[in-house]
Coordinates of C-alpha atoms and ligand atoms in Angstrom, one line a residue:
X1 CA -54.5 17.8 -26.0
X2 CA -50.6 17.3 -24.6
X3 CA -49.0 20.7 -25.8
X4 CA -46.3 18.9 -27.6
X5 CA -46.2 19.2 -31.3
X6 CA -46.6 16.3 -33.1
X7 CA -43.6 17.0 -35.1
X8 CA -40.6 18.4 -33.6
X9 CA -40.4 20.8 -36.0
X10 CA -39.6 24.6 -36.4
X11 CA -40.9 27.1 -38.9
X12 CA -40.3 30.6 -38.6
X13 CA -42.4 33.2 -40.5
X14 CA -39.6 35.9 -40.4
X15 CA -37.2 33.7 -42.2
X16 CA -36.8 34.5 -45.9
X17 CA -37.2 30.8 -47.0
X18 CA -40.9 30.1 -48.0
X19 CA -42.9 27.7 -45.6
X20 CA -43.0 24.6 -47.9
X21 CA -38.9 25.1 -48.1
X22 CA -38.5 25.1 -44.3
X23 CA -41.0 22.4 -43.9
X24 CA -39.4 20.4 -46.4
X25 CA -35.9 21.0 -45.3
X26 CA -36.6 20.2 -41.5
X27 CA -38.3 17.1 -42.5
X28 CA -35.5 15.9 -44.9
X29 CA -33.0 16.6 -41.8
X30 CA -35.2 14.7 -39.7
X31 CA -35.0 11.5 -42.2
X32 CA -31.4 11.9 -42.9
X33 CA -30.2 12.1 -39.3
X34 CA -32.3 9.1 -38.4
X35 CA -34.6 11.1 -36.0
X36 CA -37.4 10.1 -38.0
X37 CA -37.1 6.0 -38.2
X38 CA -37.3 4.4 -41.7
X39 CA -40.4 2.9 -42.0
X40 CA -42.4 5.3 -39.5
X41 CA -45.7 7.3 -40.3
X42 CA -46.0 10.6 -40.8
X43 CA -49.0 12.8 -39.6
X44 CA -52.0 13.4 -41.7
X45 CA -51.2 16.7 -43.9
X46 CA -54.2 18.3 -42.3
X47 CA -53.4 17.5 -38.6
X48 CA -49.5 18.8 -39.3
X49 CA -50.8 21.9 -41.2
X50 CA -53.1 22.5 -38.1
X51 CA -50.5 21.9 -35.7
X52 CA -47.9 23.9 -37.5
X53 CA -50.5 26.7 -38.2
X54 CA -49.7 26.5 -41.7
X55 CA -51.6 26.0 -44.6
X56 CA -52.6 22.3 -45.6
X57 CA -51.3 22.7 -49.3
X58 CA -48.1 23.7 -47.8
X59 CA -47.5 20.6 -46.4
X60 CA -48.8 18.5 -49.3
X61 CA -46.5 20.1 -51.4
X62 CA -43.5 19.6 -49.0
X63 CA -44.6 16.0 -48.9
X64 CA -45.0 15.7 -52.2
X65 CA -41.6 16.9 -52.9
X66 CA -40.1 14.4 -50.6
X67 CA -42.2 11.5 -52.0
X68 CA -40.5 12.5 -55.5
X69 CA -37.0 12.4 -54.0
X70 CA -37.5 9.0 -52.6
X71 CA -37.4 9.9 -48.8
X72 CA -41.3 9.1 -48.2
X73 CA -43.4 7.0 -49.6
X74 CA -47.3 6.9 -50.0
X75 CA -49.4 3.9 -49.2
X76 CA -52.7 3.6 -50.4
X77 CA -55.4 4.1 -47.4
X78 CA -52.6 3.6 -44.7
X79 CA -50.9 7.1 -45.3
X80 CA -47.5 8.6 -45.8
X81 CA -44.4 6.7 -44.3
X82 CA -40.7 7.4 -44.1
X83 CA -39.0 5.2 -46.8
X84 CA -38.0 2.0 -45.0
X85 CA -35.3 1.5 -47.7
X86 CA -33.6 4.7 -46.3
X87 CA -30.9 3.1 -44.2
X88 CA -30.7 4.4 -40.7
X89 CA -27.6 6.5 -40.4
X90 CA -24.5 5.4 -38.0
X91 CA -25.2 6.7 -34.6
X92 CA -22.3 9.2 -34.8
X93 CA -24.1 10.8 -37.8
X94 CA -27.0 11.2 -35.2
X95 CA -24.9 13.2 -32.8
X96 CA -23.9 15.3 -35.6
X97 CA -26.8 16.4 -37.7
X98 CA -26.0 16.8 -41.5
X99 CA -26.1 20.6 -42.4
X100 CA -28.5 21.2 -45.0
X101 CA -27.2 20.9 -48.5
X102 CA -26.1 24.8 -49.3
X103 CA -28.8 25.9 -52.0
X104 CA -28.2 28.9 -54.0
X105 CA -30.6 31.6 -53.3
X106 CA -32.0 33.2 -56.4
X107 CA -30.4 36.8 -55.6
X108 CA -27.0 34.5 -55.5
X109 CA -27.6 33.7 -59.2
X110 CA -25.9 37.0 -60.2
X111 CA -22.5 35.9 -58.7
X112 CA -22.7 32.8 -60.8
X113 CA -23.2 35.0 -64.1
X114 CA -20.2 36.0 -66.0
X115 CA -19.1 39.4 -67.7
X116 CA -17.4 38.7 -71.0
X117 CA -13.1 39.3 -70.8
X118 CA -11.6 41.6 -72.9
X119 CA -11.5 40.9 -75.8
X120 CA -14.3 38.1 -76.1
X121 CA -15.4 38.1 -79.7
X122 CA -19.1 38.5 -81.2
X123 CA -20.2 39.9 -77.8
X124 CA -22.6 42.8 -78.1
X125 CA -22.6 45.6 -75.1
X126 CA -25.9 44.1 -73.7
X127 CA -26.0 47.4 -71.2
X128 CA -27.1 49.6 -74.3
X129 CA -29.7 47.1 -74.9
X130 CA -33.2 49.1 -73.8
X131 CA -34.3 46.5 -70.8
X132 CA -37.2 48.8 -69.6
X133 CA -38.7 49.0 -73.0
X134 CA -38.1 45.1 -73.6
X135 CA -39.8 44.8 -70.1
X136 CA -43.0 47.0 -70.8
X137 CA -43.4 45.1 -74.4
X138 CA -43.4 41.8 -72.9
X139 CA -45.7 42.6 -69.9
X140 CA -48.1 44.2 -72.5
X141 CA -47.8 41.0 -74.5
X142 CA -48.6 38.8 -71.4
X143 CA -51.6 41.4 -70.8
X144 CA -52.9 41.4 -74.3
X145 CA -52.6 37.5 -74.7
X146 CA -52.8 36.2 -71.0
X147 CA -53.0 32.5 -70.5
X148 CA -53.1 31.7 -74.1
X149 CA -49.3 32.5 -74.5
X150 CA -48.5 29.5 -71.9
X151 CA -49.5 26.5 -73.7
X152 CA -47.9 24.4 -75.9
X153 CA -48.1 25.3 -79.4
X154 CA -46.8 22.9 -81.4
X155 CA -48.4 24.1 -84.6
X156 CA -45.8 26.7 -84.3
X157 CA -42.6 24.6 -84.2
X158 CA -41.2 26.9 -87.1
X159 CA -42.0 29.7 -84.9
X160 CA -44.9 32.4 -84.1
X161 CA -46.3 33.7 -87.7
X162 CA -46.3 37.2 -86.4
X163 CA -42.4 37.0 -85.8
X164 CA -41.9 35.3 -89.2
X165 CA -43.5 37.9 -91.0
X166 CA -42.0 40.7 -89.2
X167 CA -38.3 39.2 -89.9
X168 CA -39.4 38.6 -93.7
X169 CA -40.4 42.3 -94.1
X170 CA -37.0 43.3 -92.1
X171 CA -34.6 41.1 -94.2
X172 CA -36.3 42.1 -97.2
X173 CA -35.8 45.9 -96.8
X174 CA -32.4 45.4 -94.9
X175 CA -30.5 42.6 -96.6
X176 CA -32.2 42.2 -99.8
X177 CA -33.9 38.9 -98.7
X178 CA -36.7 38.1 -100.9
X179 CA -38.9 35.2 -99.4
X180 CA -42.5 34.5 -98.4
X181 CA -42.7 34.9 -94.5
X182 CA -43.3 31.1 -94.5
X183 CA -39.7 30.4 -95.5
X184 CA -38.7 32.1 -92.4
X185 CA -37.8 29.6 -89.6
X186 CA -37.3 31.0 -85.8
X187 CA -34.8 28.8 -84.1
X188 CA -32.9 28.7 -80.8
X189 CA -30.0 31.2 -82.1
X190 CA -28.5 30.8 -85.2
X191 CA -26.6 27.4 -83.9
X192 CA -29.7 25.3 -83.6
X193 CA -30.1 26.6 -87.4
X194 CA -26.9 25.1 -88.2
X195 CA -27.5 22.0 -86.2
X196 CA -31.0 21.4 -87.8
X197 CA -29.4 22.1 -91.7
X198 CA -26.6 19.6 -91.0
X199 CA -29.0 17.0 -89.5
X200 CA -31.5 17.4 -92.4
X201 CA -29.1 18.0 -95.4
X202 CA -26.1 15.9 -94.6
X203 CA -25.5 12.0 -94.4
X204 CA -22.4 10.7 -92.7
X205 CA -19.5 10.7 -95.2
X206 CA -20.6 13.6 -97.3
X207 CA -18.7 16.3 -97.9
X208 CA -18.9 20.2 -96.6
X209 CA -16.5 22.8 -97.9
X210 CA -16.1 25.1 -94.8
X211 CA -14.4 28.6 -94.9
X212 CA -11.0 27.9 -93.2
X213 CA -10.1 29.7 -91.0
X214 CA -14.1 29.4 -90.2
X215 CA -16.7 29.5 -87.3
X216 CA -16.3 26.5 -84.9
X217 CA -19.9 26.1 -84.1
X218 CA -20.7 25.4 -87.6
X219 CA -17.6 22.8 -87.9
X220 CA -19.2 21.1 -84.7
X221 CA -22.5 20.9 -86.4
X222 CA -21.3 19.5 -89.5
X223 CA -19.1 17.0 -87.6
X224 CA -22.0 15.9 -85.5
X225 CA -24.0 15.3 -88.6
X226 CA -21.2 12.9 -89.8
X227 CA -19.6 15.1 -92.7
X228 CA -15.9 15.1 -93.8
X229 CA -14.7 18.8 -94.1
X230 CA -12.6 20.1 -96.6
X231 CA -10.9 23.4 -96.5
X232 CA -12.3 26.4 -98.7
X233 CA -9.4 28.8 -98.6
X234 CA -9.8 32.4 -97.5
X235 CA -7.7 35.2 -98.4
X236 CA -7.9 38.9 -97.8
X237 CA -11.3 39.1 -99.7
X238 CA -12.8 36.1 -97.9
X239 CA -13.4 32.7 -99.5
X240 CA -11.6 31.8 -102.5
X241 CA -14.1 29.8 -104.7
X242 CA -13.0 26.4 -105.8
X243 CA -12.4 25.2 -109.4
X244 CA -11.6 21.7 -108.9
X245 CA -13.4 20.0 -106.2
X246 CA -16.1 17.0 -106.6
X247 CA -18.5 15.5 -104.5
X248 CA -19.7 18.4 -102.3
X249 CA -23.0 18.5 -100.6
X250 CA -22.9 21.8 -98.7
X251 CA -20.8 25.0 -98.7
X252 CA -20.6 27.3 -95.4
X253 CA -19.5 30.8 -95.7
X254 CA -19.8 34.2 -94.0
X255 CA -19.9 36.4 -97.1
X256 CA -20.8 39.7 -95.3
X257 CA -18.1 39.5 -92.8
X258 CA -15.6 36.6 -93.1
X259 CA -15.4 34.9 -89.6
X260 CA -12.7 35.3 -88.1
X261 CA -10.8 37.4 -90.4
X262 CA -13.2 40.2 -91.0
X263 CA -13.4 40.0 -95.0
X264 CA -16.1 40.9 -96.9
X265 CA -16.5 38.9 -99.7
X266 CA -16.9 40.6 -103.5
X267 CA -20.1 39.9 -105.4
X268 CA -17.7 38.5 -108.5
X269 CA -16.8 35.6 -105.8
X270 CA -20.3 35.4 -104.5
X271 CA -21.5 34.5 -107.9
X272 CA -18.6 32.1 -108.3
X273 CA -19.6 30.0 -105.5
X274 CA -23.5 30.0 -106.2
X275 CA -22.2 28.7 -109.6
X276 CA -20.2 26.3 -108.0
X277 CA -23.1 25.3 -105.4
X278 CA -25.6 24.9 -108.8
X279 CA -22.8 22.7 -110.6
X280 CA -22.3 20.2 -107.7
X281 CA -26.0 20.2 -106.6
X282 CA -24.8 21.5 -103.4
X283 CA -26.8 23.4 -100.7
X284 CA -24.8 27.0 -99.6
X285 CA -25.2 28.0 -96.3
X286 CA -24.9 32.1 -95.8
X287 CA -24.6 32.7 -92.2
X288 CA -25.0 36.5 -91.7
X289 CA -23.9 37.0 -88.2
X290 CA -23.3 40.5 -87.7
X291 CA -24.2 42.3 -91.0
X292 CA -25.9 45.4 -89.3
X293 CA -22.6 46.3 -88.1
X294 CA -20.9 48.1 -91.0
X295 CA -19.7 51.5 -90.2
X296 CA -18.2 53.2 -93.1
X297 CA -20.4 51.9 -95.7
X298 CA -23.8 50.1 -96.1
X299 CA -23.5 46.2 -96.0
X300 CA -23.5 44.4 -99.6
X301 CA -27.2 42.6 -99.9
X302 CA -27.4 39.0 -99.0
X303 CA -25.9 36.5 -101.1
X304 CA -29.2 35.1 -100.8
X305 CA -30.6 38.1 -103.0
X306 CA -28.2 36.9 -105.8
X307 CA -29.7 33.3 -106.4
X308 CA -33.4 33.6 -105.4
X309 CA -32.6 31.6 -102.8
X310 CA -32.7 28.4 -104.8
X311 CA -29.4 27.0 -103.3
X312 CA -28.7 29.7 -100.8
X313 CA -29.7 28.9 -97.1
X314 CA -29.9 32.4 -95.0
X315 CA -29.1 32.3 -91.7
X316 CA -29.3 35.3 -89.0
X317 CA -29.3 35.9 -85.2
X318 CA -30.6 38.3 -82.5
X319 CA -27.6 37.3 -80.5
X320 CA -25.4 40.0 -81.9
X321 CA -28.2 42.6 -82.3
X322 CA -29.8 42.1 -79.3
X323 CA -28.1 39.8 -76.5
X324 CA -27.1 36.5 -77.2
X325 CA -29.6 35.0 -74.2
X326 CA -32.5 35.5 -76.1
X327 CA -31.4 32.6 -78.1
X328 CA -33.8 33.5 -80.9
X329 CA -32.0 33.1 -84.7
X330 CA -33.8 32.4 -87.9
X331 CA -33.2 31.0 -91.3
X332 CA -34.5 31.3 -94.6
X333 CA -35.3 28.3 -96.6
X334 CA -37.0 26.8 -99.7
X335 CA -40.7 25.8 -99.1
X336 CA -39.2 22.3 -100.0
X337 CA -37.0 21.8 -96.5
X338 CA -39.7 22.7 -94.4
X339 CA -41.5 19.9 -93.3
X340 CA -38.2 18.1 -92.4
X341 CA -37.3 20.9 -90.5
X342 CA -40.6 21.0 -88.7
X343 CA -40.4 17.3 -87.9
X344 CA -36.8 17.7 -86.4
X345 CA -37.7 20.9 -84.6
X346 CA -41.0 18.9 -83.0
X347 CA -38.6 16.1 -82.1
X348 CA -35.8 18.3 -80.4
X349 CA -37.8 21.1 -78.8
X350 CA -41.3 21.1 -79.7
X351 CA -41.2 25.1 -80.2
X352 CA -39.5 28.1 -79.0
X353 CA -40.3 30.3 -76.3
X354 CA -43.7 32.4 -77.1
X355 CA -43.3 35.3 -74.9
X356 CA -40.0 36.1 -76.1
X357 CA -40.9 35.6 -79.9
X358 CA -44.3 37.9 -79.4
X359 CA -42.2 40.4 -77.4
X360 CA -39.5 40.3 -80.2
X361 CA -42.1 40.8 -83.3
X362 CA -43.4 44.0 -81.1
X363 CA -39.8 45.0 -80.8
X364 CA -39.3 44.9 -84.6
X365 CA -42.8 46.5 -85.2
X366 CA -42.2 49.4 -83.1
X367 CA -39.0 50.2 -84.6
X368 CA -37.2 49.9 -81.4
X369 CA -35.4 47.4 -83.3
X370 CA -33.7 49.9 -85.8
X371 CA -33.4 52.3 -83.0
X372 CA -31.2 50.0 -81.2
X373 CA -29.2 49.4 -84.1
X374 CA -28.2 52.9 -84.8
X375 CA -27.6 53.1 -81.1
X376 CA -24.9 50.1 -81.2
X377 CA -23.4 51.0 -84.6
X378 CA -22.7 54.5 -83.3
X379 CA -20.9 53.4 -79.9
X380 CA -19.1 50.3 -81.6
X381 CA -17.9 52.4 -84.6
X382 CA -16.2 54.7 -81.6
X383 CA -14.9 51.4 -79.7
X384 CA -13.5 50.4 -82.9
X385 CA -11.6 53.5 -83.1
X386 CA -10.5 53.6 -79.6
X387 CA -9.0 49.9 -80.0
X388 CA -6.9 50.9 -83.2
X389 CA -5.9 53.9 -81.6
X390 CA -4.7 52.4 -78.7
X391 CA -3.0 49.6 -80.8
X392 CA -1.0 52.3 -82.8
X393 CA -0.3 54.2 -79.1
X394 CA 1.0 50.8 -77.9
X395 CA 3.1 50.1 -80.9
X396 CA 1.7 46.7 -81.3
X397 CA 3.5 44.9 -84.2
X398 CA 0.0 44.2 -85.7
X399 CA -2.1 45.2 -88.7
X400 CA -5.8 45.1 -89.1
X401 CA -6.5 45.1 -92.7
X402 CA -10.6 45.1 -92.3
X403 CA -11.5 48.1 -90.1
X404 CA -15.0 49.2 -91.9
X405 CA -17.4 47.0 -89.3
X406 CA -18.1 44.0 -87.4
X407 CA -17.7 42.9 -84.0
X408 CA -14.0 41.5 -84.1
X409 CA -10.9 42.6 -85.6
X410 CA -8.2 39.9 -86.7
X411 CA -4.8 41.4 -86.3
X412 CA -1.8 40.0 -88.3
X413 CA 1.8 40.1 -86.7
X414 CA 3.9 41.6 -89.2
X415 CA 6.7 39.2 -88.2
X416 CA 5.1 36.0 -89.6
X417 CA 7.0 33.8 -87.7
X418 CA 5.8 34.5 -84.3
X419 CA 3.7 32.0 -82.0
X420 CA 0.4 33.4 -82.1
X421 CA -0.8 30.2 -79.8
X422 CA 1.6 30.9 -77.1
X423 CA 0.7 34.7 -76.9
X424 CA -2.8 33.8 -76.8
X425 CA -2.3 31.3 -73.8
X426 CA -0.1 33.6 -71.8
X427 CA -3.0 36.6 -72.4
X428 CA -5.4 33.8 -71.2
X429 CA -3.2 33.5 -67.8
X430 CA -3.5 37.1 -67.2
X431 CA -7.7 37.5 -67.9
X432 CA -7.8 38.3 -71.3
X433 CA -10.0 36.4 -74.0
X434 CA -7.8 37.1 -77.4
X435 CA -7.5 33.9 -79.4
X436 CA -5.1 33.1 -81.9
X437 CA -6.5 32.7 -85.4
X438 CA -5.2 29.0 -85.2
X439 CA -7.9 28.2 -83.2
X440 CA -10.4 28.7 -86.2
X441 CA -8.2 27.0 -88.8
X442 CA -8.0 23.6 -90.2
X443 CA -5.0 24.4 -92.3
X444 CA -1.8 26.5 -91.2
X445 CA -2.9 30.0 -90.9
X446 CA -1.1 33.7 -90.7
X447 CA 0.2 34.5 -87.2
X448 CA -2.8 36.7 -85.8
X449 CA -4.5 37.3 -82.7
X450 CA -8.4 38.2 -82.9
X451 CA -10.0 41.3 -80.9
X452 CA -13.7 41.5 -80.2
X453 CA -14.3 45.0 -79.0
X454 CA -18.1 45.6 -79.1
X455 CA -18.6 44.8 -75.5
X456 CA -16.0 46.7 -73.8
X457 CA -16.4 50.6 -73.1
X458 CA -13.6 52.6 -74.6
X459 CA -11.7 53.5 -71.3
X460 CA -11.7 49.6 -70.6
X461 CA -10.7 49.1 -74.5
X462 CA -7.9 51.5 -73.7
X463 CA -6.7 49.9 -70.5
X464 CA -6.8 46.4 -71.7
X465 CA -4.9 47.3 -75.1
X466 CA -2.2 48.9 -72.4
X467 CA -1.7 45.9 -70.3
X468 CA -2.3 43.2 -73.1
X469 CA 0.6 45.2 -75.2
X470 CA 3.0 44.2 -72.4
X471 CA 2.1 40.6 -72.5
X472 CA 2.1 40.6 -76.2
X473 CA 5.6 42.3 -76.4
X474 CA 7.1 40.0 -73.9
X475 CA 5.8 37.1 -75.8
X476 CA 7.5 37.8 -79.1
Ligands
LIG503 C1 -20.2 33.5 -87.5 C2 -21.1 32.6 -86.3 N1 -22.3 32.3 -86.8 C3 -23.0 32.1 -85.6 C4 -22.8 32.2 -84.1 C5 -23.7 31.6 -83.4 O1 -24.6 32.5 -83.2 P1 -26.1 32.3 -81.9 O2 -25.9 32.6 -80.9 O3 -27.4 33.0 -82.8 O4 -26.1 30.8 -81.9 C6 -21.9 32.8 -83.9 C7 -21.7 33.1 -82.5 O5 -20.8 34.1 -82.1 C8 -20.8 33.5 -84.7 O6 -19.9 33.9 -84.7

């Protein structure tokens, strides 16, 4: 025994980095700086572990990582070597050892996560979400179902039955959607539902009639499928049912609350759209993204309830009622579409996250879901009031025609010649997120700005309106 370490490595148990990370970084640095020559042999994992006083598994894991990244190579029955292809660095580089690449610690992740800026659209106030309760339900699910929740479950590409059943019940009670639970498909947000439907229902060149102005996420999904978009004009009541358009394969609409104008589609127009779809043998997508937030009167039942779901494909989301990063949405479709959806889902992502699906099912069944909606509804109603009061106090020349609910408010300039795009760009420079209506439109649209108000507390709303008002008035 010489007492010399077999490799000049330093491992410090007091550091927060794991032993495996420390060993990995030290070895990598030695290879990068040429202190360990290309082609040189490494000690066996057992010898190095004994020498450093750490577990052999730690050494094996560090070796595996470096092998995976190409720094080391394993030769059968000979041992582990520094990859001979790994060129020697120039002498200068040897004198100034490379700093290990900056790695973002898990704790630093919070600095990379962004908060929405006023008045970002369609953002729930996630601080109202009962995170502690959610965590308890999640832990309980893991205790109850244990490792069984961790397997692949390709049989559930359409979602876990317990969640599909809970949602079918909720949709029946609250939205009048009559369906068998097997017609409910769980998706990764309603965006995935839009994507899946576009892919299986549309062929390149087919025509989609899309609300104008309308939701860009839907537009992107239709264009990705090669569809040709046609404008479905929108007025103060929502989509105007077409009378003389031919060859339409799909119609996209947000009848509960037109995105982004906020109009609620009257029943007569709903019936007319369904009739149009029937005549054209077209599908009708009903994107019901925020109907839970109606303040002064209850929401109209879903359009799906008017044609028993024969042509209407209903899409909903947990992003607004719970929180967007959950990435759970759903759709209600006829049984005939299920095999194609299942096949595509299996190809795309096999199935959605099971732990969250079980937790969400428990959240729904425990009644916490409804309590949370009531709490948000109350808070958002007050925030809408704050927004409108502040707009009036600062004499903003905007009118808000649809103030009975939703998460966003479209404000129209009284002077229709105003360039809302330019004003929105100035607001953006000042840190505001207030898009012009034009952003959502295919055809020229009235001059207006859209404000999402739900994610911000009343003080923030009042202050932000005061600051934004200065920029808006300046830009007029
Ligand atoms: C009209 C509309 N549909 C769908 C979505 C997508 O929501 P998700 O987060 O469920 O994908 C949004 C998001 O803002 C939306 O505004």
